[in-house]
mmCIF file of C-alpha atoms and ligand atoms in Angstrom:
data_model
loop_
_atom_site.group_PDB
_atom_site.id
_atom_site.type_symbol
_atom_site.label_atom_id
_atom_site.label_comp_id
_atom_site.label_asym_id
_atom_site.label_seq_id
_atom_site.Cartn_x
_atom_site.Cartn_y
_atom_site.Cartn_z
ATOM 1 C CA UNK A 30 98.550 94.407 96.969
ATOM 2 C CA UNK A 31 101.010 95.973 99.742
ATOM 3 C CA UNK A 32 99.373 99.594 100.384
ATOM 4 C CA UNK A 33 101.674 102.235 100.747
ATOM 5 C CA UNK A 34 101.991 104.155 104.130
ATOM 6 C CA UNK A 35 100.846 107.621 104.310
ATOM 7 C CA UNK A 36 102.383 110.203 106.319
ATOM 8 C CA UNK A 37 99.958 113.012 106.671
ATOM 9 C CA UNK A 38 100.694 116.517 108.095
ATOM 10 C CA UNK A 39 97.685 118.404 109.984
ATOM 11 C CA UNK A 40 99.296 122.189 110.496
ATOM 12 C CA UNK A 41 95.601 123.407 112.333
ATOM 13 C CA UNK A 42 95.859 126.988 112.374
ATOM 14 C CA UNK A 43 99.411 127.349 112.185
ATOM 15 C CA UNK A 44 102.222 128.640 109.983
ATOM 16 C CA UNK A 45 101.562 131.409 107.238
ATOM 17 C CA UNK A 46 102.238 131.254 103.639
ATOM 18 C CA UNK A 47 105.880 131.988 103.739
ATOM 19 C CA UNK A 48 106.771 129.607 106.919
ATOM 20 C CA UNK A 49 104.923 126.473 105.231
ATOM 21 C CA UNK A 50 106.791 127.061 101.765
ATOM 22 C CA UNK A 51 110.052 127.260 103.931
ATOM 23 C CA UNK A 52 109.018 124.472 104.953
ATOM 24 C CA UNK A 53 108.214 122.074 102.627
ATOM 25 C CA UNK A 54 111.520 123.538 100.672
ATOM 26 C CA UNK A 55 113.454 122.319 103.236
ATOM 27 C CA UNK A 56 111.773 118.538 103.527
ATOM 28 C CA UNK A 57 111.888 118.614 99.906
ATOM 29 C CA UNK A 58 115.442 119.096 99.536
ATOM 30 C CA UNK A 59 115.703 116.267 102.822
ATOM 31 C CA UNK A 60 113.888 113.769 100.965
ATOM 32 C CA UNK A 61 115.362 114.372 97.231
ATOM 33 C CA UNK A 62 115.256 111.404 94.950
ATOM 34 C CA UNK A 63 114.441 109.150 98.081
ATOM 35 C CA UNK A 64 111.302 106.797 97.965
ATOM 36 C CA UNK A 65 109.164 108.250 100.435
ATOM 37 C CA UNK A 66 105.573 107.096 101.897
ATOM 38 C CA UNK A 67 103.134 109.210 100.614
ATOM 39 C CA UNK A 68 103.384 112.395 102.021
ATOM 40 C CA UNK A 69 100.840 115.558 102.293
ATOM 41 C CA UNK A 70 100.973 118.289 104.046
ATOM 42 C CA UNK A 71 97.137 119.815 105.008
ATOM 43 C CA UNK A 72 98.040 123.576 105.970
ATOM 44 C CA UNK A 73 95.530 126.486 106.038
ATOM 45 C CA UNK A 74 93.648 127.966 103.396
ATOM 46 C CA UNK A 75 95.388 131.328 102.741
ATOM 47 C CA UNK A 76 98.930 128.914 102.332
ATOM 48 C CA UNK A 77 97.346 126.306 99.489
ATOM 49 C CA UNK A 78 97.709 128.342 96.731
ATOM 50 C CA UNK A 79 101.997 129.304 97.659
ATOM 51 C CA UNK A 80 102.573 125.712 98.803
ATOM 52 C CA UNK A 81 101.038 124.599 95.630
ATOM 53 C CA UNK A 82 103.890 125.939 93.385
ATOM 54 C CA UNK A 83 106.512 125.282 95.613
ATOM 55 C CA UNK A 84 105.356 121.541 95.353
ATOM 56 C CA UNK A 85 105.344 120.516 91.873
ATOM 57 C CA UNK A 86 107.287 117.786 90.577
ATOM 58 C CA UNK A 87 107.840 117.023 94.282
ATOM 59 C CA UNK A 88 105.593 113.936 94.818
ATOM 60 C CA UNK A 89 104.401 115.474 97.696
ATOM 61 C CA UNK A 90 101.077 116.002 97.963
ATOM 62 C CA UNK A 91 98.668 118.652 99.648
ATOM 63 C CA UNK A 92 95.771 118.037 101.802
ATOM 64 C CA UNK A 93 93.421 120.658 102.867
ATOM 65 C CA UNK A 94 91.855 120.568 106.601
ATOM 66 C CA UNK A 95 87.713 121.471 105.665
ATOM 67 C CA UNK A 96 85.622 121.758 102.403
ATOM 68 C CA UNK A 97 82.429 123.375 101.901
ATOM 69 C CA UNK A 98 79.468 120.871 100.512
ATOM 70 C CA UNK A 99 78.125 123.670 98.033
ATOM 71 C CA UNK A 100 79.616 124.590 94.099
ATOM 72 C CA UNK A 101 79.689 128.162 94.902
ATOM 73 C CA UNK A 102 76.848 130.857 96.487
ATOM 74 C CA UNK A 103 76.656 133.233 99.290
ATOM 75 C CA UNK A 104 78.521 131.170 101.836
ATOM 76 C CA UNK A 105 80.609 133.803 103.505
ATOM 77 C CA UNK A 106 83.481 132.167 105.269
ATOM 78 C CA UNK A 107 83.330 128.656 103.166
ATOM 79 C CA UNK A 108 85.326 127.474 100.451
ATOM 80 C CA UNK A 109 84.140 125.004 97.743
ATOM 81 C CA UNK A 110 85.822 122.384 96.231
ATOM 82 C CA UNK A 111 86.517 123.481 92.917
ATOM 83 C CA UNK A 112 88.528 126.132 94.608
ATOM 84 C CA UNK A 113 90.679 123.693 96.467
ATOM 85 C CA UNK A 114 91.324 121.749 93.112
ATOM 86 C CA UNK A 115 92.213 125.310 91.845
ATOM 87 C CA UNK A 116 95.012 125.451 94.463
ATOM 88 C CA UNK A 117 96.378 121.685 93.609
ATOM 89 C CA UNK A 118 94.610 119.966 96.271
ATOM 90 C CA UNK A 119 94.207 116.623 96.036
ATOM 91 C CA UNK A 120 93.061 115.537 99.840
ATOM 92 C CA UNK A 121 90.487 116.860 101.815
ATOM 93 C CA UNK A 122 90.420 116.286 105.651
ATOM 94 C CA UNK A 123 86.724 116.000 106.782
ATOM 95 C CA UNK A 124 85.255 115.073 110.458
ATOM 96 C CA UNK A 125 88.496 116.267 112.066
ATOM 97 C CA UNK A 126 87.320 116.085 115.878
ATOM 98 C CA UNK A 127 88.211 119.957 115.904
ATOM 99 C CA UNK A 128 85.672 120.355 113.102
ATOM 100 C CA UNK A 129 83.583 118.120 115.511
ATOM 101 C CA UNK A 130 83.499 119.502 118.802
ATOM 102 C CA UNK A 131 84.048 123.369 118.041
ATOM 103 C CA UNK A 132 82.363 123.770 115.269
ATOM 104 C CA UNK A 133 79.650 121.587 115.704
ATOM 105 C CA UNK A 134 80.123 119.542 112.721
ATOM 106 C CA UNK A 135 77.434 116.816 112.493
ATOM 107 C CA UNK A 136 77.264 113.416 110.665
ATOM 108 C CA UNK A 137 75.327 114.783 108.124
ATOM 109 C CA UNK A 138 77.122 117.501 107.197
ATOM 110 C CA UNK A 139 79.985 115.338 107.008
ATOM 111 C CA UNK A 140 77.920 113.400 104.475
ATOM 112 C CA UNK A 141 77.223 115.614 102.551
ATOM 113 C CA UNK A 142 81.232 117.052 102.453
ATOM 114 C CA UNK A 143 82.396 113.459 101.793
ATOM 115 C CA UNK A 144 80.089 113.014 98.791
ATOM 116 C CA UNK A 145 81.164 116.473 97.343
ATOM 117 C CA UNK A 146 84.941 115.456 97.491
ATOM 118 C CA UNK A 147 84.001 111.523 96.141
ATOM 119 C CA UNK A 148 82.445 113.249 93.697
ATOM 120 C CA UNK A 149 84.880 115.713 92.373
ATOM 121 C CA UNK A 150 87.993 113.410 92.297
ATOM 122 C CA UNK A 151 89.809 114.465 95.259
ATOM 123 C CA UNK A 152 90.135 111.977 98.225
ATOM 124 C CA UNK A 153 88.902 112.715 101.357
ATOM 125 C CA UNK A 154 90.912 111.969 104.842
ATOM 126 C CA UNK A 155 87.648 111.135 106.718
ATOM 127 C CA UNK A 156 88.530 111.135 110.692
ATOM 128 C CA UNK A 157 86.392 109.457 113.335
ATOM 129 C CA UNK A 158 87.373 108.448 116.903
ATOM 130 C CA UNK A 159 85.946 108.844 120.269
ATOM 131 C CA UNK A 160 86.313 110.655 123.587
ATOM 132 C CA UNK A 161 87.724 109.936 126.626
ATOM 133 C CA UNK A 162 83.972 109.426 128.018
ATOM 134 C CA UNK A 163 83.163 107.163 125.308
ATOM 135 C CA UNK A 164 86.364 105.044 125.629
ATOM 136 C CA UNK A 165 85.631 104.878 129.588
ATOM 137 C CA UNK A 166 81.797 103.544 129.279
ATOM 138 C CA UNK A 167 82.631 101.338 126.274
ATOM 139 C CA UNK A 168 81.119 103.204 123.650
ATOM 140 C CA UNK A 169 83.575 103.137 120.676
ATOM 141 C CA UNK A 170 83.138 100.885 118.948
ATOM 142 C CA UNK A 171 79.053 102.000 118.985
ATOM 143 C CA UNK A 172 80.546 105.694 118.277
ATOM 144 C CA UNK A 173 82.826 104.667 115.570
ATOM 145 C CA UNK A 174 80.011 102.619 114.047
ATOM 146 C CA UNK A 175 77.410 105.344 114.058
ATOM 147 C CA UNK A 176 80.521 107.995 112.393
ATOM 148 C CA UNK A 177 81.119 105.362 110.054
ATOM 149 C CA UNK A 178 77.341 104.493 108.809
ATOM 150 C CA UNK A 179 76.243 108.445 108.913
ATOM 151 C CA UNK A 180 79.341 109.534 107.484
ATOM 152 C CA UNK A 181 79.510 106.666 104.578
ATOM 153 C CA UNK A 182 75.738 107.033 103.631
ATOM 154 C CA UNK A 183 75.123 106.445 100.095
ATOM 155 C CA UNK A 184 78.900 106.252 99.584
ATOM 156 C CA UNK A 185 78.887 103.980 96.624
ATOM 157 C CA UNK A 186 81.501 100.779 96.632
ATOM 158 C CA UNK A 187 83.477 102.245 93.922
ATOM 159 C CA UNK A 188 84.498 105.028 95.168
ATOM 160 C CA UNK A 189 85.534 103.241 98.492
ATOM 161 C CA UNK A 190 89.044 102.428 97.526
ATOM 162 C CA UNK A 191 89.754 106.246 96.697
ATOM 163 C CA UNK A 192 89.209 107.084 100.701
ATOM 164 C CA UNK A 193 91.423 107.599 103.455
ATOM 165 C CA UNK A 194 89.728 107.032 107.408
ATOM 166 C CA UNK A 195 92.258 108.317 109.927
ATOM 167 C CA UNK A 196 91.300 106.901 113.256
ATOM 168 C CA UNK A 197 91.906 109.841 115.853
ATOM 169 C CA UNK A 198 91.105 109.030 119.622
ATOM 170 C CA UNK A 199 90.087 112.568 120.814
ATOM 171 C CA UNK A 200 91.403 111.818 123.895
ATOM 172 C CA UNK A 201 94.729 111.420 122.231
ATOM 173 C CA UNK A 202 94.905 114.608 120.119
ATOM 174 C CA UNK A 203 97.659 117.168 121.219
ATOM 175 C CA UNK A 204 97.606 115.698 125.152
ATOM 176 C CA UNK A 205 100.891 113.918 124.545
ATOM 177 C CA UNK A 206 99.635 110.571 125.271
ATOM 178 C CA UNK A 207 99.144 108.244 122.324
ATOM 179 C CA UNK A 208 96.860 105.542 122.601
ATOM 180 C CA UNK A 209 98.284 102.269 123.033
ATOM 181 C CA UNK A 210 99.868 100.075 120.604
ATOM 182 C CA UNK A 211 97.555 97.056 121.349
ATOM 183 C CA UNK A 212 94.356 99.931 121.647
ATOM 184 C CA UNK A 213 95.102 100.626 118.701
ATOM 185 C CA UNK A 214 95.048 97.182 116.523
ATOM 186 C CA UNK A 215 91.729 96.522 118.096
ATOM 187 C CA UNK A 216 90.310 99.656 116.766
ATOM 188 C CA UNK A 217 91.651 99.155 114.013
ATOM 189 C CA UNK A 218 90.557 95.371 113.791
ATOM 190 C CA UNK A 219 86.917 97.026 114.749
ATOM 191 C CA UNK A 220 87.044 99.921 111.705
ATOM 192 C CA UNK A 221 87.875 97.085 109.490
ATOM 193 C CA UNK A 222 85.268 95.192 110.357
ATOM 194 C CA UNK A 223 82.843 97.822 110.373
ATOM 195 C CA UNK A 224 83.615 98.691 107.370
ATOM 196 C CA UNK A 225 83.816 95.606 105.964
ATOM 197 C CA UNK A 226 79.581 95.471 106.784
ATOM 198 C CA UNK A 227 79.066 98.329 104.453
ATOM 199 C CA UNK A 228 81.235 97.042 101.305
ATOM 200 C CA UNK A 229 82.954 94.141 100.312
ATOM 201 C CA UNK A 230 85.974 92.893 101.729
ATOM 202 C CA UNK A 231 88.115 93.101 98.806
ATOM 203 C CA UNK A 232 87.536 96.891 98.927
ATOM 204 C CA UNK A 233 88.185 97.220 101.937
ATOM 205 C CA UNK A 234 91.026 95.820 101.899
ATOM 206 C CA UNK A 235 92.524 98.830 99.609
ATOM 207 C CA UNK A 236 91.437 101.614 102.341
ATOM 208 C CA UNK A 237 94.190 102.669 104.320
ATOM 209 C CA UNK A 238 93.428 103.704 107.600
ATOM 210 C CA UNK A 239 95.843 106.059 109.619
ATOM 211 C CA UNK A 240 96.439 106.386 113.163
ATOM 212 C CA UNK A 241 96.724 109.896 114.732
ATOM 213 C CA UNK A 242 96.716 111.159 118.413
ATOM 214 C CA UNK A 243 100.184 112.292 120.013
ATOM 215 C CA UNK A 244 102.506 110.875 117.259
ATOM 216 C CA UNK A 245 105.945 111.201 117.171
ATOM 217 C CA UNK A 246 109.605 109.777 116.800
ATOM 218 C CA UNK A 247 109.694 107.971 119.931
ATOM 219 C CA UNK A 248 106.337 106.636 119.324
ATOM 220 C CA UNK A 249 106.236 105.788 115.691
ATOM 221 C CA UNK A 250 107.976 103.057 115.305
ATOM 222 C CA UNK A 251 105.768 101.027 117.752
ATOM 223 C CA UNK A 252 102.655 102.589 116.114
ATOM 224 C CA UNK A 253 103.544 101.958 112.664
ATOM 225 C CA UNK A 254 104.165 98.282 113.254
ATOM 226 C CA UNK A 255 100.863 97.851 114.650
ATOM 227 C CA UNK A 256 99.178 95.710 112.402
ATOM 228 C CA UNK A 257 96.518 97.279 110.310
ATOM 229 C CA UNK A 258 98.097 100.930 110.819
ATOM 230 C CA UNK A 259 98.931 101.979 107.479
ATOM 231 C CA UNK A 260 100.403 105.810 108.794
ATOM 232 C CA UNK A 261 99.461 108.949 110.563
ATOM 233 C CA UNK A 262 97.669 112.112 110.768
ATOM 234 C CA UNK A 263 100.439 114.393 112.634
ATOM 235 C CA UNK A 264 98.954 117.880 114.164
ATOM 236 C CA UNK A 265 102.582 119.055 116.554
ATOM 237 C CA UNK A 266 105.049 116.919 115.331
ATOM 238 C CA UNK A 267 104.338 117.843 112.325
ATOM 239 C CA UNK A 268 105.013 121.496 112.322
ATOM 240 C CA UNK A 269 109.063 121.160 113.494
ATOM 241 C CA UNK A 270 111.121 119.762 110.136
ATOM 242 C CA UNK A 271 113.126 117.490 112.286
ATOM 243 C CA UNK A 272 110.779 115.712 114.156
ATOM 244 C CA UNK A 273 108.553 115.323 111.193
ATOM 245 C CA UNK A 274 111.145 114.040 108.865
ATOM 246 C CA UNK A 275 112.192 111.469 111.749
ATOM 247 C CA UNK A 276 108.705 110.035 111.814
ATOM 248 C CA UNK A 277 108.837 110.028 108.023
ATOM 249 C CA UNK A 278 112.199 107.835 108.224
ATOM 250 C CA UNK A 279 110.900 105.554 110.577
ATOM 251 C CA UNK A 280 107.550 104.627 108.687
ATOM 252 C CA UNK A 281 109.884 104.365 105.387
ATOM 253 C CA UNK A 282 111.582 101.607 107.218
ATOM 254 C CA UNK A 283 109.119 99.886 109.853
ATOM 255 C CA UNK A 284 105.889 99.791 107.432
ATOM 256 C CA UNK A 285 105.087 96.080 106.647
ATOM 257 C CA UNK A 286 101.796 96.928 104.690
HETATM 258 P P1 13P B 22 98.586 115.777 117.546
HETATM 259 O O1 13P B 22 99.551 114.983 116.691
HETATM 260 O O2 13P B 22 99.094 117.142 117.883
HETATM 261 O O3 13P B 22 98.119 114.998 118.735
HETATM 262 O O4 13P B 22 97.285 116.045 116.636
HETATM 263 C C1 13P B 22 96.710 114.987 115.980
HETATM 264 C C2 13P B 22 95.702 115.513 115.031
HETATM 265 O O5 13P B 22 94.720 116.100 115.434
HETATM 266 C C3 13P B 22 95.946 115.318 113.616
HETATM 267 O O6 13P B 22 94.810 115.585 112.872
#
């Protein structure tokens, strides 16, 4: 079964309500009646809601960037799932390195966010990749295994195939430099393999995994072609129409699936 790509927007804390329903107007008109990857943009909470009825009947879907584990309580600051289903999500980024690093994010919250969005429907973008320091001592693939087994506990096989894992290399994220074409098939080649110890092949098979770190349109083409690549999580390049829709373009014709 050829996969289709996946071009996946990451807006951070950028763009208010009104700019991201410009926005997606615009790309919207762009990419009218044209087959498209799969496309969703992930912007803040407070813009979910607005870019939600801008987006309907567009075939574009939207993402957002965090999810509370719990159904509802005094969580000040959180939102739950059934509030992001409430707003049309239908993806859920979870382990973003962001998430990670500045907010302290552990494996086991992770868990428990990955089970709540498994378990509601929606399909989480679950992001893993390691540092600079990591990369340098020859760690990854022991990081990406331990993000992988914590993250995935209890994860049951049959929800596997309704999962994204976006490979990030924090090293890569917003510095400008991508990580290399054939860097990136092995980690990919390793993910798969990982992977492929916690469920069966056939399954894994069906998981698209995403490259993202530095992406744009003079990189993309290279990237997507990468074997195993099967799109990207965009944070900059994603927030300026024309560079977006170029890398958009370029997946639409260079993805061999
Ligand atoms: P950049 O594309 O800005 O490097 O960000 C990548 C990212 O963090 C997407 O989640």
């Amino acid at each position: 079964m050829i996969k289709k790509p996946i071009v996946a927007a990451n807006w951070k804390m950028y763009k208010t309500p009104q700019e991201g329903v410009s926005f997606v107007s615009e790309i919207c008109n762009l990419l009218l009646d044209k087959e498209k990857p799969t496309i969703i943009f992930c912007p803040s909470f407070t813009s979910l809601f607005y870019m939600n009825e801008n987006l309907s009947d567009s075939g574009i879907e939207l993402g957002s960037q965090n999810v509370y584990f719990e159904p509802e309580g005094a969580f000040t600051g959180e939102t739950s799932v059934g509030m992001l289903k409430a707003c049309g999500v239908r993806y859920v980024i979870i382990g973003h390195s962001e998430r990670r690093h500045i907010f302290n994010e552990n494996n086991t919250s992770l868990n428990k966010k990955l089970h709540v969005v498994l378990d509601n429907g929606l399909v989480p973008i679950f992001c893993i990749g390691e540092t600079f320091d990591d990369r340098n001592a020859r760690y990854t693939k022991m990081v990406l295994k331990e993000q992988l087994t914590k993250g995935l506990d209890g994860v049951k096989g049959q929800l596997i195939d309704r999962m994204v894992i976006a490979y990030e290399p924090v090293w890569a994220i917003g510095t400008g430099v991508n990580a290399e074409p054939k860097q990136v098939e092995d980690t990919h080649l390793q993910i798969n393999g990982l992977l492929a110890e916690l469920y069966a092949t056939e399954l894994v098979k069906q998981i698209p995994i995403l490259y993202g770190g530095s992406v744009k349109p003079e990189n993309a083409k290279e990237l997507i072609e990468v074997e195993g690549v099967d799109g990207f999580l965009i944070g900059g390049a994603s927030l300026k129409l024309e560079l977006f829709s170029k890398i958009i373009e370029i997946v639409k014709n260079n993805y061999k699936g």
